[in-house]
PDB file of C-alpha atoms in Angstrom:
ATOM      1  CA  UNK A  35       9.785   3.008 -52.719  1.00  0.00           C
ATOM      2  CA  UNK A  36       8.388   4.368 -55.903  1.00  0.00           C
ATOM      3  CA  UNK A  37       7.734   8.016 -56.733  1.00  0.00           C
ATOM      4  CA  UNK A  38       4.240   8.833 -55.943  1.00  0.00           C
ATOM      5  CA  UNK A  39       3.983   5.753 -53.960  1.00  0.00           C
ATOM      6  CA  UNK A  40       2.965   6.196 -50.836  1.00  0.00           C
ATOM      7  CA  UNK A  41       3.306   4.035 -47.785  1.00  0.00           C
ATOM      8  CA  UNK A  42       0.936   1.716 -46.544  1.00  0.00           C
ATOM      9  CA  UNK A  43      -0.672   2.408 -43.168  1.00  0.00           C
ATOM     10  CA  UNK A  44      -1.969  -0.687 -40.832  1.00  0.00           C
ATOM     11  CA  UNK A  45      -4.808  -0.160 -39.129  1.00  0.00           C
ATOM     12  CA  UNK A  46      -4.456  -1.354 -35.849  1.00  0.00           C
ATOM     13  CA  UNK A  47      -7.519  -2.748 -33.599  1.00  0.00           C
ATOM     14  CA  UNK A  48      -8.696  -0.204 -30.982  1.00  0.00           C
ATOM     15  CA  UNK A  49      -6.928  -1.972 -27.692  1.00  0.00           C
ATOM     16  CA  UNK A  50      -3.979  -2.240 -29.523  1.00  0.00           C
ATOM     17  CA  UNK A  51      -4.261   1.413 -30.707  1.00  0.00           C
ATOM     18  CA  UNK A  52      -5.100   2.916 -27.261  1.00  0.00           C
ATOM     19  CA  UNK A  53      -2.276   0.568 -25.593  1.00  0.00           C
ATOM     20  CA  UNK A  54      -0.314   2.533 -27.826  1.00  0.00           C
ATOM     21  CA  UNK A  55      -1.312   5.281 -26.958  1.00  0.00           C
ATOM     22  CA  UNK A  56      -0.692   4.903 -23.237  1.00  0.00           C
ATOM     23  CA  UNK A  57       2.363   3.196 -23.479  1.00  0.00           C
ATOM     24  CA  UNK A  58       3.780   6.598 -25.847  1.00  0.00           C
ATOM     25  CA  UNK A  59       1.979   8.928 -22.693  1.00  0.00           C
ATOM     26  CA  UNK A  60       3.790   6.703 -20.402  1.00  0.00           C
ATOM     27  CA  UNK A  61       7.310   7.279 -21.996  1.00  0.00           C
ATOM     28  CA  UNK A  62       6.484  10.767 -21.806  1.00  0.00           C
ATOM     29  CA  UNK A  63       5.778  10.553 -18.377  1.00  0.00           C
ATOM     30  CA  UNK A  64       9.239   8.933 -17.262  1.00  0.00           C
ATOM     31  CA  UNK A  65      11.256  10.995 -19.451  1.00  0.00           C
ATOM     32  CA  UNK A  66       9.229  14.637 -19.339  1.00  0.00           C
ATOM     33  CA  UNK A  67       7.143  14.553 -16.782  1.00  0.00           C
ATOM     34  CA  UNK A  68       2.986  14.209 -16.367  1.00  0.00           C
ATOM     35  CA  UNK A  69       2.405  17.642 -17.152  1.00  0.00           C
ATOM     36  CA  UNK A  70       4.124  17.127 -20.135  1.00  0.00           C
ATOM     37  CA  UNK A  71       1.280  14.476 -21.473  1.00  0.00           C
ATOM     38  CA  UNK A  72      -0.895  16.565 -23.935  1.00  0.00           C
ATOM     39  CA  UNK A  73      -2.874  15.426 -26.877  1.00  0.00           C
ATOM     40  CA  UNK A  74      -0.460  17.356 -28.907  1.00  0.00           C
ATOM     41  CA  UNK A  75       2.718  15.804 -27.598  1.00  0.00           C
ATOM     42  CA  UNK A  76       1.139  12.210 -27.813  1.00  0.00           C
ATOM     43  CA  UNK A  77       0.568  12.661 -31.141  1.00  0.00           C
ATOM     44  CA  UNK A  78       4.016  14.030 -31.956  1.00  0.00           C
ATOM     45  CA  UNK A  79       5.678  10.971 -30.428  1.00  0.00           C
ATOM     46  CA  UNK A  80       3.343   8.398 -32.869  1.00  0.00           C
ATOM     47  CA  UNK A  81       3.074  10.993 -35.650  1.00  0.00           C
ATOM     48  CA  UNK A  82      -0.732  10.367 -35.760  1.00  0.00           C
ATOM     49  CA  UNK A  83      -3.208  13.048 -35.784  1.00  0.00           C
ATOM     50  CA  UNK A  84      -4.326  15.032 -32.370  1.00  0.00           C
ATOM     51  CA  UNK A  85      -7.961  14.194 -33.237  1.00  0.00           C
ATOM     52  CA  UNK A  86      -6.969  10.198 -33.120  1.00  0.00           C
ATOM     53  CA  UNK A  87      -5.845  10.394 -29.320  1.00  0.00           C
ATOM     54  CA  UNK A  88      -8.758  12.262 -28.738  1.00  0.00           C
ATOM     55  CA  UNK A  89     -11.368   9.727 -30.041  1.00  0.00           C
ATOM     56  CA  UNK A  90      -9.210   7.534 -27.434  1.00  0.00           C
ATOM     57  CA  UNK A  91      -9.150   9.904 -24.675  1.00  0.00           C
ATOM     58  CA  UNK A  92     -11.625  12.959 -24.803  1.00  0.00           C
ATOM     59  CA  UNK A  93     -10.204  14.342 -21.677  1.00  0.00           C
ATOM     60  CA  UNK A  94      -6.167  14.364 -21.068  1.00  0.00           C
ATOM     61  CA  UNK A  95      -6.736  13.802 -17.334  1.00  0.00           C
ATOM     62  CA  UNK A  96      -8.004  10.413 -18.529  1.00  0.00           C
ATOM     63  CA  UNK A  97      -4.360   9.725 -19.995  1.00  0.00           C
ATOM     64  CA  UNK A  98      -2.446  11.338 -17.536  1.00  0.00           C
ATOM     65  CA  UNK A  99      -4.040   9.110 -14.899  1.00  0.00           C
ATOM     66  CA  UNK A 100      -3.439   5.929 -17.286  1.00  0.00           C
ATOM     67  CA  UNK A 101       0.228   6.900 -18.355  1.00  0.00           C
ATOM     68  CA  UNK A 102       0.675   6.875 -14.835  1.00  0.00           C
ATOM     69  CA  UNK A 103      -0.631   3.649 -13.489  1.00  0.00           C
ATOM     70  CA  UNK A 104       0.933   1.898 -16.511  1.00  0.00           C
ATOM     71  CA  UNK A 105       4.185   3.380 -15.787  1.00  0.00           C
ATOM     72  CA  UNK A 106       3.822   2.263 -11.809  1.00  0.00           C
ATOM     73  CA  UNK A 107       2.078  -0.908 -12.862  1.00  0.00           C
ATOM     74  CA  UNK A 108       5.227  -1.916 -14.764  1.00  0.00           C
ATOM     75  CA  UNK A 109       7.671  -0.875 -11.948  1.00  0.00           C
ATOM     76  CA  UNK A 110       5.834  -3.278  -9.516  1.00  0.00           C
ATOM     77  CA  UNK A 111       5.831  -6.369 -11.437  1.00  0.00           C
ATOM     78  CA  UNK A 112       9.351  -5.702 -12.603  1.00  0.00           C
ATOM     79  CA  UNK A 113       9.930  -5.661  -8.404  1.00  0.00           C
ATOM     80  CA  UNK A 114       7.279  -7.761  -6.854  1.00  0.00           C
ATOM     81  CA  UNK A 115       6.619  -9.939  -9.169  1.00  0.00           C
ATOM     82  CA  UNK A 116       3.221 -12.134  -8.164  1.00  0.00           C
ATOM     83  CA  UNK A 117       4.485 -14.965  -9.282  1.00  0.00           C
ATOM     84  CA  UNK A 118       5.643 -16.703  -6.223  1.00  0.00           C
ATOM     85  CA  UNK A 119       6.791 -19.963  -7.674  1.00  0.00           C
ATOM     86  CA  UNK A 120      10.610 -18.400  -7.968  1.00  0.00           C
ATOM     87  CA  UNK A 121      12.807 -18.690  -4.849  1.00  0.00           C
ATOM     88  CA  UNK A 122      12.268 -17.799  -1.573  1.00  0.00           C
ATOM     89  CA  UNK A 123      10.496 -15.031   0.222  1.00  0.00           C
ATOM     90  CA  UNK A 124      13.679 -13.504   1.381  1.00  0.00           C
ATOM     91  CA  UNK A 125      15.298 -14.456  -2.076  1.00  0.00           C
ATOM     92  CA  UNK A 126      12.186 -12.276  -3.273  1.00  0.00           C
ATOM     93  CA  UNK A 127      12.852  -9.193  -0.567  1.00  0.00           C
ATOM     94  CA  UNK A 128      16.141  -9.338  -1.320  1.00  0.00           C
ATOM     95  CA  UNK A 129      16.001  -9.316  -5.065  1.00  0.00           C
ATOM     96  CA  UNK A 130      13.550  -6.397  -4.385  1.00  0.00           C
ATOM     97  CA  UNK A 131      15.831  -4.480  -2.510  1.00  0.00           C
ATOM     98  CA  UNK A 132      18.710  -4.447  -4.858  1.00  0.00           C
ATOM     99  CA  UNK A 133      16.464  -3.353  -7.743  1.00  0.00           C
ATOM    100  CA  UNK A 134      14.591  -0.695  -5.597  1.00  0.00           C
ATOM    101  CA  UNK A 135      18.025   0.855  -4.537  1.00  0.00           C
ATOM    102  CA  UNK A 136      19.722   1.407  -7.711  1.00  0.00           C
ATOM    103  CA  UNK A 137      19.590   4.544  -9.522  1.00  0.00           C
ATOM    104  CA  UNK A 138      18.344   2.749 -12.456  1.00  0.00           C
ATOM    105  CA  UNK A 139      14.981   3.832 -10.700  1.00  0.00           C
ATOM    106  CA  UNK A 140      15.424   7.800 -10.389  1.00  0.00           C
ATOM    107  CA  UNK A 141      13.068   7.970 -13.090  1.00  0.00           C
ATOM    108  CA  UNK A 142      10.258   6.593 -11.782  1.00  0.00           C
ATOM    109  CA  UNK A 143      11.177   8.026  -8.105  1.00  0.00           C
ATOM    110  CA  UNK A 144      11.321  11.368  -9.742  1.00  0.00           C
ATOM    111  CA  UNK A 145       7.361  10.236 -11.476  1.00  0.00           C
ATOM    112  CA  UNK A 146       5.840   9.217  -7.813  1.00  0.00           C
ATOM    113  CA  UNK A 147       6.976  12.482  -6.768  1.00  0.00           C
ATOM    114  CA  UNK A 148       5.020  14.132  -9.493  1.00  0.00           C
ATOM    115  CA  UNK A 149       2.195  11.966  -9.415  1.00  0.00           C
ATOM    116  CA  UNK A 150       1.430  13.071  -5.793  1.00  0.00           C
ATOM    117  CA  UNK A 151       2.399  16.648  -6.379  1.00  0.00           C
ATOM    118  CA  UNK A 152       0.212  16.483  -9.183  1.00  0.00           C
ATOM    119  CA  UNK A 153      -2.205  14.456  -7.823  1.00  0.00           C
ATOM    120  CA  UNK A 154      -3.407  17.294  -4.787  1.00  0.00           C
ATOM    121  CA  UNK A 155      -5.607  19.461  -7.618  1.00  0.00           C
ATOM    122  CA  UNK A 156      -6.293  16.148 -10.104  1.00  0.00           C
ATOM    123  CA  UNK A 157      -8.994  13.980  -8.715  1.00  0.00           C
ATOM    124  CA  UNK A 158      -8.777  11.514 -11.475  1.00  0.00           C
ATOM    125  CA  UNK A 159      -5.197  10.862 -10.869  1.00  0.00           C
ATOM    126  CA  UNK A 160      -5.188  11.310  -6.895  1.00  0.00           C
ATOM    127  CA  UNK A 161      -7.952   7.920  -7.599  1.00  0.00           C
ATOM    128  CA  UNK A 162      -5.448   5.972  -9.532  1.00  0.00           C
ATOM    129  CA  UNK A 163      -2.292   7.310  -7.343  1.00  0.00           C
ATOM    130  CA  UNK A 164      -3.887   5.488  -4.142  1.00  0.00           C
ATOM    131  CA  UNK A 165      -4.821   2.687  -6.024  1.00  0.00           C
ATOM    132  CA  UNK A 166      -1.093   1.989  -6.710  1.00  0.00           C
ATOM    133  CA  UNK A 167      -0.036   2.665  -3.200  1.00  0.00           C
ATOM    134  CA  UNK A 168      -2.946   0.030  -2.054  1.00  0.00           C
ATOM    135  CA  UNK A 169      -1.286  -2.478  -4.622  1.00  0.00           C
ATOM    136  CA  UNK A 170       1.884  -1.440  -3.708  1.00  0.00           C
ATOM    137  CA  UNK A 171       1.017  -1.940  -0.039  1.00  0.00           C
ATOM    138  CA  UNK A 172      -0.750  -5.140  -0.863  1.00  0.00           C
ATOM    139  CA  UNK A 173       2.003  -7.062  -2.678  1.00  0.00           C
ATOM    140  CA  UNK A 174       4.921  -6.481  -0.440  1.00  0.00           C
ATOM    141  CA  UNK A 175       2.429  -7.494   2.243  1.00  0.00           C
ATOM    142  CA  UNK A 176       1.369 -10.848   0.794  1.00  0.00           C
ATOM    143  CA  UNK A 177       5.873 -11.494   0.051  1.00  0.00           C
ATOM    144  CA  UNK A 178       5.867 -10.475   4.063  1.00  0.00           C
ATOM    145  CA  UNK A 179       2.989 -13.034   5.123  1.00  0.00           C
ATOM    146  CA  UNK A 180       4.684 -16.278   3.162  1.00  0.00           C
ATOM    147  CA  UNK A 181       7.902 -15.185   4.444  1.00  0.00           C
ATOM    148  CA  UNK A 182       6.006 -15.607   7.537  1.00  0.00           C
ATOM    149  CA  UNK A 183       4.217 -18.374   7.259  1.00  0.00           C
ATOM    150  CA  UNK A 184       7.123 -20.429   5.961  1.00  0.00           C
ATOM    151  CA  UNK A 185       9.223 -19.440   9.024  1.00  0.00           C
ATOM    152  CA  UNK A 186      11.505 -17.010   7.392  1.00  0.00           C
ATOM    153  CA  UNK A 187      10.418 -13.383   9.042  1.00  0.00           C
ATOM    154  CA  UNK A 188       8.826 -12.959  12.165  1.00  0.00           C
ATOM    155  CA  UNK A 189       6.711 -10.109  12.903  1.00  0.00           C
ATOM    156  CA  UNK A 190       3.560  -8.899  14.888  1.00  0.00           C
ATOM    157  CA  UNK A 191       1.953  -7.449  12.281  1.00  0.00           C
ATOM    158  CA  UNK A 192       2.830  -8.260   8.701  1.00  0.00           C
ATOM    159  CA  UNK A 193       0.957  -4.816   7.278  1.00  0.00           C
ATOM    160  CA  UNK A 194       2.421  -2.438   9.945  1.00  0.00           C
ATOM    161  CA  UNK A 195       5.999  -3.823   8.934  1.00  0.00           C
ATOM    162  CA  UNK A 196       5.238  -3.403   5.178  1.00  0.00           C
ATOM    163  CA  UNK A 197       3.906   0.505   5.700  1.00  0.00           C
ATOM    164  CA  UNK A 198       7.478   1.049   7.926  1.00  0.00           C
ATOM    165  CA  UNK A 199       9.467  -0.433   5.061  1.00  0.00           C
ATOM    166  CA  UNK A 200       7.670   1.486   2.338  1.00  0.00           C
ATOM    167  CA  UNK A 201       7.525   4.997   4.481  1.00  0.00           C
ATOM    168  CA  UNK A 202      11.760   4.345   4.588  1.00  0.00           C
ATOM    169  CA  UNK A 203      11.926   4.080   0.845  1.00  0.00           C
ATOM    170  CA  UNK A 204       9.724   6.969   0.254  1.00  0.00           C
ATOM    171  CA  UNK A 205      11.813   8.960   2.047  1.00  0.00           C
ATOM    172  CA  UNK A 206      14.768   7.920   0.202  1.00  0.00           C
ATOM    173  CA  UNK A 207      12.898   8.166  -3.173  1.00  0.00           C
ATOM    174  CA  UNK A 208      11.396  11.776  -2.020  1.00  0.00           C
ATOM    175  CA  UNK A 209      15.663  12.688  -2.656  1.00  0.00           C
ATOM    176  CA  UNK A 210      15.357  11.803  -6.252  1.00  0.00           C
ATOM    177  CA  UNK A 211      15.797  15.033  -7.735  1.00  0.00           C
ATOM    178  CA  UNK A 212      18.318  16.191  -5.831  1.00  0.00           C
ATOM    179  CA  UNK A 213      20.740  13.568  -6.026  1.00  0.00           C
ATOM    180  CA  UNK A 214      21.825  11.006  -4.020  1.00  0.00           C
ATOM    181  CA  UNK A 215      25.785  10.620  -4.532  1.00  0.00           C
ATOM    182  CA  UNK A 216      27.170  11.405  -0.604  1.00  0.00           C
ATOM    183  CA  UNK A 217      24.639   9.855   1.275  1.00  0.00           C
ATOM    184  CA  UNK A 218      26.223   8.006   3.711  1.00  0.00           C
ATOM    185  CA  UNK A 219      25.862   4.092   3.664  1.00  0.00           C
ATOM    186  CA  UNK A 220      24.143   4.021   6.980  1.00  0.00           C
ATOM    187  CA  UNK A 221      21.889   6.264   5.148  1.00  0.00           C
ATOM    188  CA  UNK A 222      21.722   4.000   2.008  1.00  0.00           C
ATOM    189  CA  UNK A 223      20.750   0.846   3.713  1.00  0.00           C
ATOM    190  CA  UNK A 224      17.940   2.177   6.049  1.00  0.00           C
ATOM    191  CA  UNK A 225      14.977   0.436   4.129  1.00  0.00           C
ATOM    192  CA  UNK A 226      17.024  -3.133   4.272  1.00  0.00           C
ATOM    193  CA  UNK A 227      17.913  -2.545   7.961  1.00  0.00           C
ATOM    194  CA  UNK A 228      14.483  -1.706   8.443  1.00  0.00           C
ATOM    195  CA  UNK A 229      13.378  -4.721   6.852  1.00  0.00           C
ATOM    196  CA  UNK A 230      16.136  -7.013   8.333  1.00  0.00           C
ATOM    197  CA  UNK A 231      14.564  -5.656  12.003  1.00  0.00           C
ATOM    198  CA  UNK A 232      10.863  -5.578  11.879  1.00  0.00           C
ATOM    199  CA  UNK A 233      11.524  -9.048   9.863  1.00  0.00           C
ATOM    200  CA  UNK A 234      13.813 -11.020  12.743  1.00  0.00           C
ATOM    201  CA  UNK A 235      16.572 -11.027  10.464  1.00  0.00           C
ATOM    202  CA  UNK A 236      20.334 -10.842  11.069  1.00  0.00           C
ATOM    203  CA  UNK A 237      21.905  -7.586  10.099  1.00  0.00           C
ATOM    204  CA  UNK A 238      22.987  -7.722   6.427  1.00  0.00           C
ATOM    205  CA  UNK A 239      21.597 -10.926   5.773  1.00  0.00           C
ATOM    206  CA  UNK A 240      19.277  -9.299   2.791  1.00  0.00           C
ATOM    207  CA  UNK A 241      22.836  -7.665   1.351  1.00  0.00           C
ATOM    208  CA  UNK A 242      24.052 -10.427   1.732  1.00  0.00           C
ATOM    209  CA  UNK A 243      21.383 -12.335  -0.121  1.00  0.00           C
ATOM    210  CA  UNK A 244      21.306  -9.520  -2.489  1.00  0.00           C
ATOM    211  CA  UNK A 245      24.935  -9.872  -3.640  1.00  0.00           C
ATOM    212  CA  UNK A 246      24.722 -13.524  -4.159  1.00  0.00           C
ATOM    213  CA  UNK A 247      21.421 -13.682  -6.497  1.00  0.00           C
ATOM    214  CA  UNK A 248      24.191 -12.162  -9.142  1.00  0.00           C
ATOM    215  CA  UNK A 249      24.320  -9.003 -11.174  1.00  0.00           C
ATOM    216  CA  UNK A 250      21.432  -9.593 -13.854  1.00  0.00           C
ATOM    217  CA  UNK A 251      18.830  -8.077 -11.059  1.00  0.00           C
ATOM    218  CA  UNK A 252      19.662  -4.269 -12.674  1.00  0.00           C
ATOM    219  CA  UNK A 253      17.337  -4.065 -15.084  1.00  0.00           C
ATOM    220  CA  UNK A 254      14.730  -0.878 -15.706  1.00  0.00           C
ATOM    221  CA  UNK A 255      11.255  -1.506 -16.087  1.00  0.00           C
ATOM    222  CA  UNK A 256       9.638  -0.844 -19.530  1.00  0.00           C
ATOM    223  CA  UNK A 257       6.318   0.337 -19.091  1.00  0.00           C
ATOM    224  CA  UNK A 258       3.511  -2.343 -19.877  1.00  0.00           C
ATOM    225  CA  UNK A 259      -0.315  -1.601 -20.047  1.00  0.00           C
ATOM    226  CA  UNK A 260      -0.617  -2.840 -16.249  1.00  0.00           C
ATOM    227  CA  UNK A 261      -2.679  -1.268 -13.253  1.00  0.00           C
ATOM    228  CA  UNK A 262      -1.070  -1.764 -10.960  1.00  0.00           C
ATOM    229  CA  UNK A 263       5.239   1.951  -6.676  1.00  0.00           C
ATOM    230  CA  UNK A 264      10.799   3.186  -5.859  1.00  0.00           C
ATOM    231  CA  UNK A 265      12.181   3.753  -5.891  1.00  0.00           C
ATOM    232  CA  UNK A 266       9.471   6.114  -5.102  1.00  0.00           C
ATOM    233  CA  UNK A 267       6.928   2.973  -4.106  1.00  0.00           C
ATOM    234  CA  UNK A 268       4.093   3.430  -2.192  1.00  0.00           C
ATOM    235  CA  UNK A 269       2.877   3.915   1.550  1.00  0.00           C
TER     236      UNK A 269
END
């Protein structure tokens, strides 16, 4: 570049600015944490002006509560996918299973943690926090329901077995922070065996699954401008 030449700026549209935005405060939000999401710090990471992410977002509760849902938003489609058109509903559970388990999710365990922490003295964020868990909830009930329907799973109640499979991997996810490297495999397995249970399925028949669907299921989410929860799911 040429002395006294400066560089060009683009101007981007506003939904492609503010996605921008919320996808920086969601990177912030994995990596730092959700108090960590100021103005200030937003603007640091896309070395723009405070006073731009303000004309975007007035009040910071209004990102905080958007970094967050984008951040869980991402992790769901990344593990529930609603597109049902690939494989089988325990091809799906399984493939959920091995991605939910892996510590490739401690970040966003360690974010549901702090979202609900968080979440008892913001109202704007305790909103969007249950609105995950009810989309949470709602797609790994639909994956239980074709399951049943196409003869796979068996179970009374398709929504009572989703809550006992999410409660199990909340309380696995709740251990985020203080690591997870001797807990037993008894321990490890709880949310399949709970799943392979409530679901009429042979003991280890999701591992099983899991182990033959091949190793390109390890993948973290990137966060996406979704609405839309573990690793640290959703009950």
């Amino acid at each position: 570049m040429a002395p006294g030449t400066q560089r060009k700026r683009i101007r981007k549209s506003p939904s492609d600015r503010r996605a921008e935005i919320v996808a920086a405060a969601a990177a912030i939000a994995l990596t730092e944490g959700l108090e960590c999401i100021t103005l200030r710090r937003v603007a640091e990471q896309l070395d723009v002006r405070p006073g731009l992410i303000s004309h975007y977002f007035p009040a910071v509760e209004d990102l905080v509560a958007e970094a967050f849902g984008t951040a869980a938003g991402a992790e769901l489609d990344a593990l529930l996918p609603a597109d049902r058109s690939t494989g089988t509903p325990t091809d799906r559970l399984a493939r959920f299973f091995v991605l939910a388990t892996g510590a490739a999710y401690d970040d966003i365990s360690r974010l549901w943690i702090n979202a609900r922490h968080l979440s008892r003295y913001r109202p704007v964020l305790r909103e969007r926090v249950g609105r995950q868990e009810a989309l949470w909830r709602g797609r790994l009930e639909d994956l239980v329901r074709d399951g049943v329907d196409r003869g796979e799973f068996r179970t009374a109640d398709a929504y009572v077995t989703t809550v006992q499979i999410l409660v199990v991997i909340d309380g696995l996810g709740a251990h985020a922070n203080t690591g997870t490297e001797a807990r037993p495999e008894v321990v490890t397995r709880m949310a399949v065996s709970t799943a392979e249970r409530e679901l009429g399925l042979e003991s280890g028949a999701l591992s099983a699954r899991g182990a033959a669907l091949g190793a390109d299921l390890t993948g973290t989410p990137a966060p996406s401008d979704a609405d839309g929860s573990p690793a640290g799911s959703a009950t």
